[in-house]
XYZ file of C-alpha atoms in Angstrom:
555
model
C 7.518 -1.025 144.904
C 4.438 -2.894 143.675
C 3.802 -2.713 139.963
C 0.595 -0.825 139.185
C -1.846 -1.885 136.478
C -1.422 -0.086 133.188
C -3.405 3.106 132.697
C -6.451 2.291 130.551
C -8.547 5.415 130.975
C -7.640 8.911 129.786
C -10.760 11.108 129.741
C -10.602 14.022 127.306
C -13.408 16.548 127.600
C -15.401 16.986 124.395
C -18.450 19.122 123.656
C -21.831 17.451 124.253
C -23.795 19.629 121.864
C -23.534 22.377 119.318
C -21.177 22.867 116.378
C -18.245 21.220 118.207
C -20.177 18.215 119.457
C -17.748 15.304 119.892
C -14.708 17.567 119.514
C -12.308 19.000 122.078
C -12.945 22.731 121.897
C -9.536 23.511 123.419
C -7.655 21.604 120.732
C -9.899 22.331 117.751
C -10.393 26.062 118.241
C -6.745 26.696 119.186
C -5.548 24.776 116.107
C -7.910 26.700 113.846
C -6.740 30.030 115.275
C -3.065 29.171 114.767
C -3.500 27.886 111.207
C -5.941 30.670 110.280
C -3.591 33.260 111.747
C -0.703 31.908 109.673
C -2.737 32.152 106.453
C -3.997 35.678 107.188
C -0.509 36.837 108.196
C 1.106 35.388 105.077
C -1.486 36.978 102.763
C -1.849 40.355 104.522
C 1.843 40.948 105.285
C 3.808 38.833 102.791
C 7.115 40.696 103.066
C 7.055 40.728 106.869
C 6.000 37.067 106.974
C 8.795 36.064 104.606
C 11.436 38.011 106.538
C 10.427 36.665 109.964
C 10.138 33.083 108.712
C 13.617 33.335 107.202
C 15.053 34.636 110.483
C 13.486 31.735 112.362
C 14.820 29.313 109.762
C 18.358 30.704 110.031
C 18.201 30.462 113.825
C 16.962 26.863 113.776
C 19.560 25.720 111.241
C 22.315 27.391 113.269
C 21.222 26.029 116.641
C 19.184 22.860 116.079
C 20.843 21.112 113.124
C 22.624 18.737 115.517
C 19.330 18.029 117.294
C 17.537 17.087 114.072
C 20.398 14.876 112.854
C 20.823 12.978 116.094
C 17.140 12.675 116.965
C 16.375 10.841 113.699
C 19.344 8.550 114.355
C 17.745 7.809 117.738
C 14.445 6.876 116.073
C 16.207 4.385 113.788
C 17.993 2.762 116.734
C 14.806 2.534 118.804
C 12.863 0.932 115.930
C 15.572 -1.672 115.349
C 15.783 -2.399 119.082
C 12.005 -2.871 119.396
C 11.939 -5.243 116.415
C 14.679 -7.516 117.816
C 13.696 -7.216 121.511
C 11.764 -10.461 122.194
C 9.555 -8.894 124.846
C 8.498 -6.205 122.365
C 8.500 -7.813 118.929
C 5.844 -10.469 119.658
C 3.319 -8.054 121.220
C 0.199 -7.515 119.139
C -1.208 -4.060 118.483
C -4.669 -5.011 119.651
C -6.418 -7.876 121.413
C -4.587 -11.224 121.639
C -6.735 -12.823 118.918
C -7.162 -9.738 116.742
C -6.552 -10.034 112.995
C -5.402 -7.230 110.650
C -8.253 -5.262 109.081
C -6.537 -4.796 105.693
C -4.708 -7.183 103.385
C -0.950 -6.765 103.020
C -1.381 -5.198 99.564
C -3.881 -2.588 100.780
C -1.772 -2.010 103.909
C 1.390 -1.306 101.897
C -0.572 0.731 99.340
C -2.116 3.060 101.916
C 1.115 3.304 103.902
C 3.192 4.156 100.845
C 0.648 6.463 99.225
C -0.032 8.549 102.309
C 3.520 8.423 103.634
C 5.796 9.381 100.800
C 4.207 8.938 97.378
C 3.869 12.591 96.308
C 7.370 13.640 97.283
C 8.868 10.522 95.779
C 7.230 11.170 92.421
C 8.993 14.556 92.366
C 12.306 13.578 93.879
C 12.877 10.056 92.472
C 14.296 11.803 89.417
C 15.216 15.229 90.780
C 17.259 14.228 93.839
C 19.663 11.679 92.308
C 20.246 14.152 89.461
C 20.966 16.924 91.963
C 23.367 14.840 94.066
C 25.003 13.645 90.862
C 26.001 17.287 90.369
C 26.715 18.226 93.972
C 27.100 16.437 97.304
C 29.493 16.440 100.288
C 32.096 14.387 98.394
C 32.066 16.918 95.545
C 32.337 19.805 98.018
C 35.369 18.127 99.628
C 36.971 17.418 96.248
C 36.750 13.628 96.634
C 34.631 13.103 93.501
C 33.860 15.127 90.396
C 30.483 16.701 89.701
C 28.375 15.169 86.895
C 30.887 12.418 86.223
C 30.888 8.634 86.459
C 32.847 8.588 89.728
C 30.028 10.517 91.436
C 27.142 8.133 90.657
C 27.580 6.069 93.818
C 27.685 9.191 95.970
C 24.455 10.440 94.397
C 22.642 7.311 95.524
C 24.250 7.076 98.925
C 22.839 10.471 99.883
C 19.481 9.938 98.162
C 19.025 6.678 100.068
C 19.883 8.409 103.341
C 17.044 10.889 102.975
C 14.393 8.434 101.764
C 15.412 5.282 103.595
C 15.274 4.030 107.159
C 15.499 7.484 108.747
C 12.320 8.716 107.077
C 10.303 5.622 107.867
C 11.641 5.368 111.413
C 9.987 8.731 112.142
C 6.675 7.376 110.907
C 7.127 4.033 112.652
C 7.821 5.585 116.062
C 4.732 7.783 115.936
C 2.530 5.029 114.507
C 3.744 2.382 116.903
C 3.267 4.582 119.962
C -0.262 5.487 118.927
C -1.270 1.938 117.998
C 0.239 0.443 121.152
C -1.575 2.710 123.590
C -4.814 2.933 121.637
C -5.286 -0.742 120.770
C -3.601 -2.412 123.761
C -4.631 0.122 126.405
C -7.933 1.258 124.811
C -6.808 4.862 125.181
C -7.980 7.552 122.731
C -6.302 7.390 119.318
C -4.576 10.728 119.731
C -1.034 11.940 120.280
C -1.250 12.573 124.008
C -2.124 8.928 124.724
C 1.361 7.861 123.634
C 2.927 9.730 126.576
C 0.766 8.296 129.371
C 3.549 6.107 130.869
C 5.471 9.321 131.567
C 2.751 11.773 132.603
C -0.310 9.669 133.446
C -3.759 11.200 133.773
C -2.372 14.749 133.838
C -2.551 14.536 130.027
C -6.333 14.864 130.262
C -5.777 18.564 130.926
C -3.946 21.541 129.396
C -0.615 19.784 128.737
C -2.396 17.104 126.766
C -4.200 19.786 124.772
C -0.868 21.469 123.966
C 0.592 18.183 122.709
C -2.367 17.571 120.399
C -2.319 21.175 119.135
C 1.392 20.873 118.314
C 0.609 17.667 116.409
C -2.191 19.303 114.394
C -0.038 22.297 113.426
C 2.923 20.060 112.516
C 0.607 17.872 110.435
C -0.836 20.770 108.456
C 2.613 22.242 107.777
C 4.179 18.876 106.936
C 1.415 17.974 104.494
C 1.521 21.522 103.092
C 5.177 20.925 102.207
C 4.279 17.755 100.317
C 1.336 19.382 98.571
C 3.533 22.349 97.661
C 5.892 20.077 95.727
C 2.899 18.283 94.253
C 1.211 21.471 93.065
C 4.333 22.539 91.171
C 4.595 19.124 89.532
C 0.861 18.901 88.855
C 0.936 22.221 87.004
C 3.993 21.071 85.010
C 2.096 17.928 84.048
C -0.984 19.876 82.971
C 1.221 22.061 80.786
C 2.804 18.943 79.250
C -0.589 17.548 78.236
C -1.637 20.804 76.616
C -3.411 22.830 79.318
C -1.605 26.141 78.971
C -1.525 29.398 80.908
C -0.715 27.770 84.253
C 3.093 28.092 84.202
C 5.549 30.994 84.113
C 8.254 31.378 81.469
C 10.693 29.719 83.904
C 8.497 26.620 84.016
C 7.223 27.085 87.572
C 3.556 27.326 88.546
C 1.944 30.738 88.007
C -0.478 32.267 90.519
C -3.375 31.057 88.374
C -1.807 27.585 88.154
C -1.433 27.397 91.939
C -5.058 28.391 92.533
C -6.431 25.992 89.905
C -4.331 23.085 91.192
C -5.331 23.731 94.818
C -9.033 23.925 93.928
C -8.899 20.647 91.984
C -6.790 18.726 94.511
C -8.494 19.923 97.693
C -11.973 19.595 96.188
C -11.351 15.962 95.283
C -9.604 15.211 98.578
C -12.415 16.699 100.657
C -14.966 14.551 98.828
C -12.769 11.503 99.423
C -12.339 12.366 103.113
C -16.109 12.537 103.518
C -16.287 8.891 102.389
C -13.800 7.692 105.062
C -10.715 5.440 105.174
C -12.400 2.200 104.153
C -13.849 3.586 100.933
C -12.335 6.588 99.156
C -8.852 6.480 100.665
C -8.517 2.696 100.342
C -9.559 2.671 96.683
C -7.445 5.686 95.793
C -4.434 4.051 97.467
C -4.947 0.843 95.497
C -5.285 2.807 92.254
C -2.119 4.817 92.795
C -0.198 1.671 93.720
C -1.276 0.010 90.450
C -0.337 3.117 88.443
C 2.981 3.362 90.323
C 3.803 -0.228 89.398
C 2.881 0.508 85.772
C 5.143 3.583 85.660
C 7.967 1.728 87.374
C 7.475 -1.106 84.894
C 8.004 1.395 82.072
C 11.364 2.418 83.538
C 12.328 -1.222 84.112
C 11.516 -2.221 80.518
C 12.453 0.875 78.544
C 14.762 2.793 80.848
C 18.362 2.121 81.816
C 17.596 -1.304 83.271
C 21.125 -2.574 83.888
C 22.284 0.847 85.094
C 19.379 0.946 87.556
C 20.018 -2.574 88.833
C 23.681 -1.819 89.372
C 22.839 1.458 91.108
C 20.358 -0.344 93.384
C 22.777 -3.066 94.491
C 25.868 -0.888 94.829
C 23.919 2.061 96.248
C 22.284 -0.119 98.898
C 25.699 -1.480 99.906
C 27.223 2.016 100.076
C 24.243 3.278 102.055
C 24.356 0.518 104.677
C 28.123 0.803 105.100
C 28.104 4.596 105.354
C 24.831 4.939 107.278
C 26.326 5.169 110.812
C 28.591 8.016 109.727
C 25.911 9.779 107.657
C 23.290 9.465 110.402
C 25.460 10.972 113.159
C 27.867 13.348 111.404
C 27.098 17.054 111.835
C 29.009 19.645 109.816
C 29.595 23.011 111.460
C 30.279 26.262 109.622
C 33.551 28.057 110.410
C 32.074 31.450 109.534
C 33.880 31.892 106.231
C 31.383 32.157 103.373
C 33.400 30.187 100.809
C 35.068 27.626 103.088
C 34.508 23.892 102.710
C 33.152 23.703 106.282
C 30.497 26.349 105.566
C 29.501 24.756 102.260
C 29.117 21.382 103.973
C 27.021 22.911 106.765
C 24.839 24.729 104.237
C 24.395 21.548 102.196
C 23.385 19.575 105.267
C 20.943 22.286 106.346
C 19.334 22.451 102.901
C 19.067 18.670 102.532
C 19.420 16.425 105.589
C 18.077 18.856 108.207
C 15.240 19.881 105.874
C 14.299 16.251 105.243
C 14.434 15.253 108.913
C 12.198 18.206 109.785
C 9.842 17.232 106.954
C 9.556 13.629 108.134
C 9.074 14.718 111.761
C 6.356 17.187 110.736
C 4.745 14.438 108.662
C 4.997 11.900 111.515
C 1.805 12.744 113.477
C -0.210 12.468 110.268
C 1.424 9.335 108.839
C 1.906 7.824 112.295
C -1.742 8.138 113.258
C -2.767 6.895 109.816
C -0.386 3.903 110.124
C -1.813 3.143 113.550
C -5.345 3.304 112.153
C -4.583 0.752 109.407
C -2.253 -1.528 111.440
C -4.520 -2.795 114.200
C -3.948 -6.519 114.808
C -0.321 -6.646 113.643
C 2.644 -7.423 115.909
C 5.233 -4.790 116.799
C 7.904 -6.675 114.828
C 5.616 -6.939 111.806
C 4.713 -3.278 112.079
C 8.303 -2.028 112.393
C 9.692 -4.220 109.615
C 6.702 -3.507 107.376
C 6.742 0.230 107.989
C 10.531 0.677 107.695
C 12.003 -1.872 105.320
C 9.384 -2.469 102.598
C 8.684 1.224 101.853
C 12.422 2.033 101.982
C 13.160 -0.648 99.390
C 10.317 0.680 97.223
C 11.865 4.148 97.383
C 15.315 2.761 96.528
C 13.916 0.944 93.485
C 12.192 4.097 92.281
C 15.266 6.248 92.781
C 17.593 3.863 90.986
C 15.412 3.074 87.974
C 13.742 6.455 87.474
C 16.608 8.643 88.649
C 19.182 6.206 87.239
C 17.619 6.433 83.804
C 17.844 10.240 84.000
C 21.532 10.129 84.986
C 22.340 7.558 82.301
C 20.563 9.608 79.630
C 22.566 12.676 80.640
C 25.843 10.747 80.749
C 25.583 8.585 77.661
C 22.144 8.991 76.105
C 22.499 12.412 74.535
C 19.986 14.230 76.755
C 22.295 17.250 76.699
C 20.925 18.915 79.820
C 17.255 18.563 78.860
C 16.543 16.753 82.141
C 18.962 18.528 84.475
C 17.900 22.003 83.323
C 14.183 21.339 83.866
C 12.536 22.497 87.139
C 12.434 19.769 89.795
C 8.737 19.028 89.303
C 9.124 18.863 85.539
C 12.164 16.554 85.417
C 10.173 13.320 85.207
C 8.059 14.766 82.379
C 11.166 16.036 80.567
C 12.757 12.593 80.830
C 9.762 10.581 79.592
C 9.235 13.087 76.773
C 12.895 12.746 75.728
C 12.504 8.952 75.715
C 9.143 8.734 73.890
C 8.740 11.829 71.704
C 11.140 10.574 68.979
C 9.051 7.366 68.785
C 5.570 8.833 69.036
C 4.179 12.140 70.264
C 0.985 10.319 71.215
C 2.902 7.897 73.464
C 4.686 10.809 75.083
C 1.353 12.554 75.732
C -0.223 9.386 77.139
C 2.697 8.858 79.516
C 2.478 12.464 80.730
C -1.276 12.029 81.233
C -0.750 8.839 83.259
C 1.807 10.565 85.484
C -0.636 13.455 86.037
C -3.375 10.990 87.077
C -0.928 9.147 89.353
C 0.194 12.412 90.910
C -3.418 13.426 91.404
C -4.226 10.199 93.264
C -1.166 10.642 95.491
C -2.046 14.261 96.259
C -5.666 13.457 97.024
C -4.684 10.458 99.181
C -2.268 12.566 101.231
C -4.649 15.490 101.606
C -7.786 13.544 102.520
C -5.851 11.334 104.930
C -4.470 14.448 106.593
C -7.936 15.963 106.960
C -9.276 12.794 108.610
C -6.251 12.526 110.901
C -6.509 16.150 112.036
C -10.184 15.637 112.817
C -9.394 12.435 114.724
C -6.944 14.346 116.926
C -9.452 17.174 117.396
C -12.169 14.658 118.268
C -10.099 13.229 121.143
C -9.169 10.145 119.141
C -12.644 9.255 117.930
C -12.222 7.256 114.702
C -15.903 7.360 113.840
C -17.670 9.614 111.357
C -16.752 13.291 111.638
C -19.061 16.268 111.185
C -18.988 17.337 107.547
C -18.372 21.049 108.295
C -15.148 20.190 110.137
C -13.891 18.004 107.292
C -14.675 20.799 104.828
C -12.985 23.393 107.079
C -9.710 21.498 107.306
C -9.771 20.759 103.585
C -10.126 24.486 102.906
C -7.556 25.348 105.608
C -4.946 22.962 104.223
C -5.445 24.270 100.701
C -5.258 27.860 101.968
C -1.968 27.263 103.779
C -0.417 25.800 100.635
C -1.793 28.531 98.360
C -0.932 31.403 100.710
C 2.656 30.326 101.335
C 3.264 29.464 97.674
C 1.896 32.824 96.528
C 3.884 34.919 99.000
C 7.181 33.051 99.067
C 7.052 29.878 97.015
C 8.216 26.505 98.274
C 10.872 28.208 100.411
C 8.182 29.795 102.589
C 6.445 26.442 103.106
C 9.776 24.763 103.834
C 10.659 27.382 106.449
C 7.278 27.189 108.184
C 7.484 23.408 108.219
C 11.008 23.314 109.745
C 9.776 25.643 112.508
C 6.585 23.683 113.142
C 8.424 20.357 113.314
C 10.765 21.401 116.127
C 8.367 21.100 119.104
C 6.941 17.833 117.791
C 10.428 16.328 117.552
C 10.612 16.642 121.354
C 7.228 14.921 121.654
C 8.596 12.051 119.548
C 11.624 11.618 121.798
C 9.223 11.330 124.729
C 7.240 8.756 122.709
C 10.376 6.600 122.487
C 10.884 6.747 126.255
C 7.202 6.031 126.918
C 7.152 3.028 124.569
C 10.236 1.445 126.100
C 8.948 2.015 129.627
C 5.512 0.584 128.792
C 6.860 -2.546 127.086
C 9.342 -3.204 129.896
C 6.610 -2.841 132.531
C 4.260 -5.068 130.513
C 6.860 -7.838 130.516
C 7.038 -7.517 134.307
C 3.242 -7.531 134.556
C 3.056 -10.735 132.509
C 5.525 -12.366 134.901
C 3.228 -11.456 137.776
C 0.138 -12.740 135.961
C -1.321 -9.285 135.376
C -3.331 -8.483 132.238
C -1.566 -6.149 129.809
C -4.327 -5.705 127.219
C -7.439 -3.726 128.078
C -10.750 -4.865 126.681
C -12.227 -2.268 124.336
C -15.383 -0.541 125.441
C -18.481 -1.877 123.658
C -19.860 0.382 120.953
C -22.967 2.282 121.947
């Protein structure tokens, strides 16, 4: 059979005039109805919404835990294979002579800030501390909770959730979008990444469904991140003296949630209106500088040797145990207090939750990575998007989280850090370290963390708004109508506020796990489409056929 030229045209109908000019009405209106319906439902019928979401969550964890575990393992394997496959690794995401638009520093800054910054600022301290107290080895009686023999296990599991698996999800989505948009000149939207499998049929209803699924997953995935960020932001405001925003338990009050959402989404909407090259780029550079400054504090004044040892040993343990951790699925035996049930519950609450979170985040981060990675090779993209951010996360977890563990073990913290709410742990730790020296220093550090958190939250939110509008606009990267940017800024803030007010972070987590499921199937199809396209391109090159489409001239 003769090899056909690659598909380089995927028409997507957009409105020619009116409020939705330049947007796909099918995708945009359907997405707005689904997200708006979720907000109204959660606010109008909170008890019913909470009960139904919990039933869905229980069903998914019981029936799709294996799917989530194995599908992320597949993404890691595909990324590694594409990086080392000669026919794939050398291909450029763009024209043959195209150069990257952003410097390496700005590229890493935007990638890290939009991809994982907010969650990492919460969990770099909270997660190692949690796994130090409980993990599968503790459940099985192999190590002891909150003791020295459990430190390595704490980092092995923390690295699993924030390492190659997380960034492989982003890399697959980003690579698929960049490949078909910048090599094929197809629209920069999710459906384009499946053209080798379904061809021009994606111009119609099935393509609309794929893009709608991506928009909903994006909103719910970013809502999860912002939910964690809101809790931590309110804790930080309380630490610097802005009272009345927290409950007696230290969590955000209703007033605190509303204030935080108004501040964050107001700033992010303004930034989104300025575009990627201005507001988002500068915010990303600022939060990278502040991140380095905060990390430098932990390196100089934290448990430096403890952190270095945890990094080296933890990385070794992670790489050795990764095949088993990536593929092992624990099944409950039905007994509430059995080891098997406890292991299954732990995996559902941690690994399955994280894999769903990263999958839900993938259309947003993936499209954003594609947007900022034009001109880079596949090998450069995969290694840059997987390895560098993973190492950054590992460094944060070992020096920030390691300092917390060391202070609890030998530094006399006495439960001050472990007893604090997750979002407040980093503030509790820095206050314990600095308050005896100077209350002013402690306040200044808390203020810096609040500013850093704010930049991360705004970067994630405004990037998400621009990405959602790009999908709705059939992949158009150009300026978007201001009302649509404002709508999605308000919608994203409303989802976070509504779900936090009616059910807390658990409600957001449940909605996100549900929303991620259909998109995980789309991502598996992306893997198949990428491999098929690259293989066929190598055959086309052998036959002297062109594999890169010339972009259409700007009007």
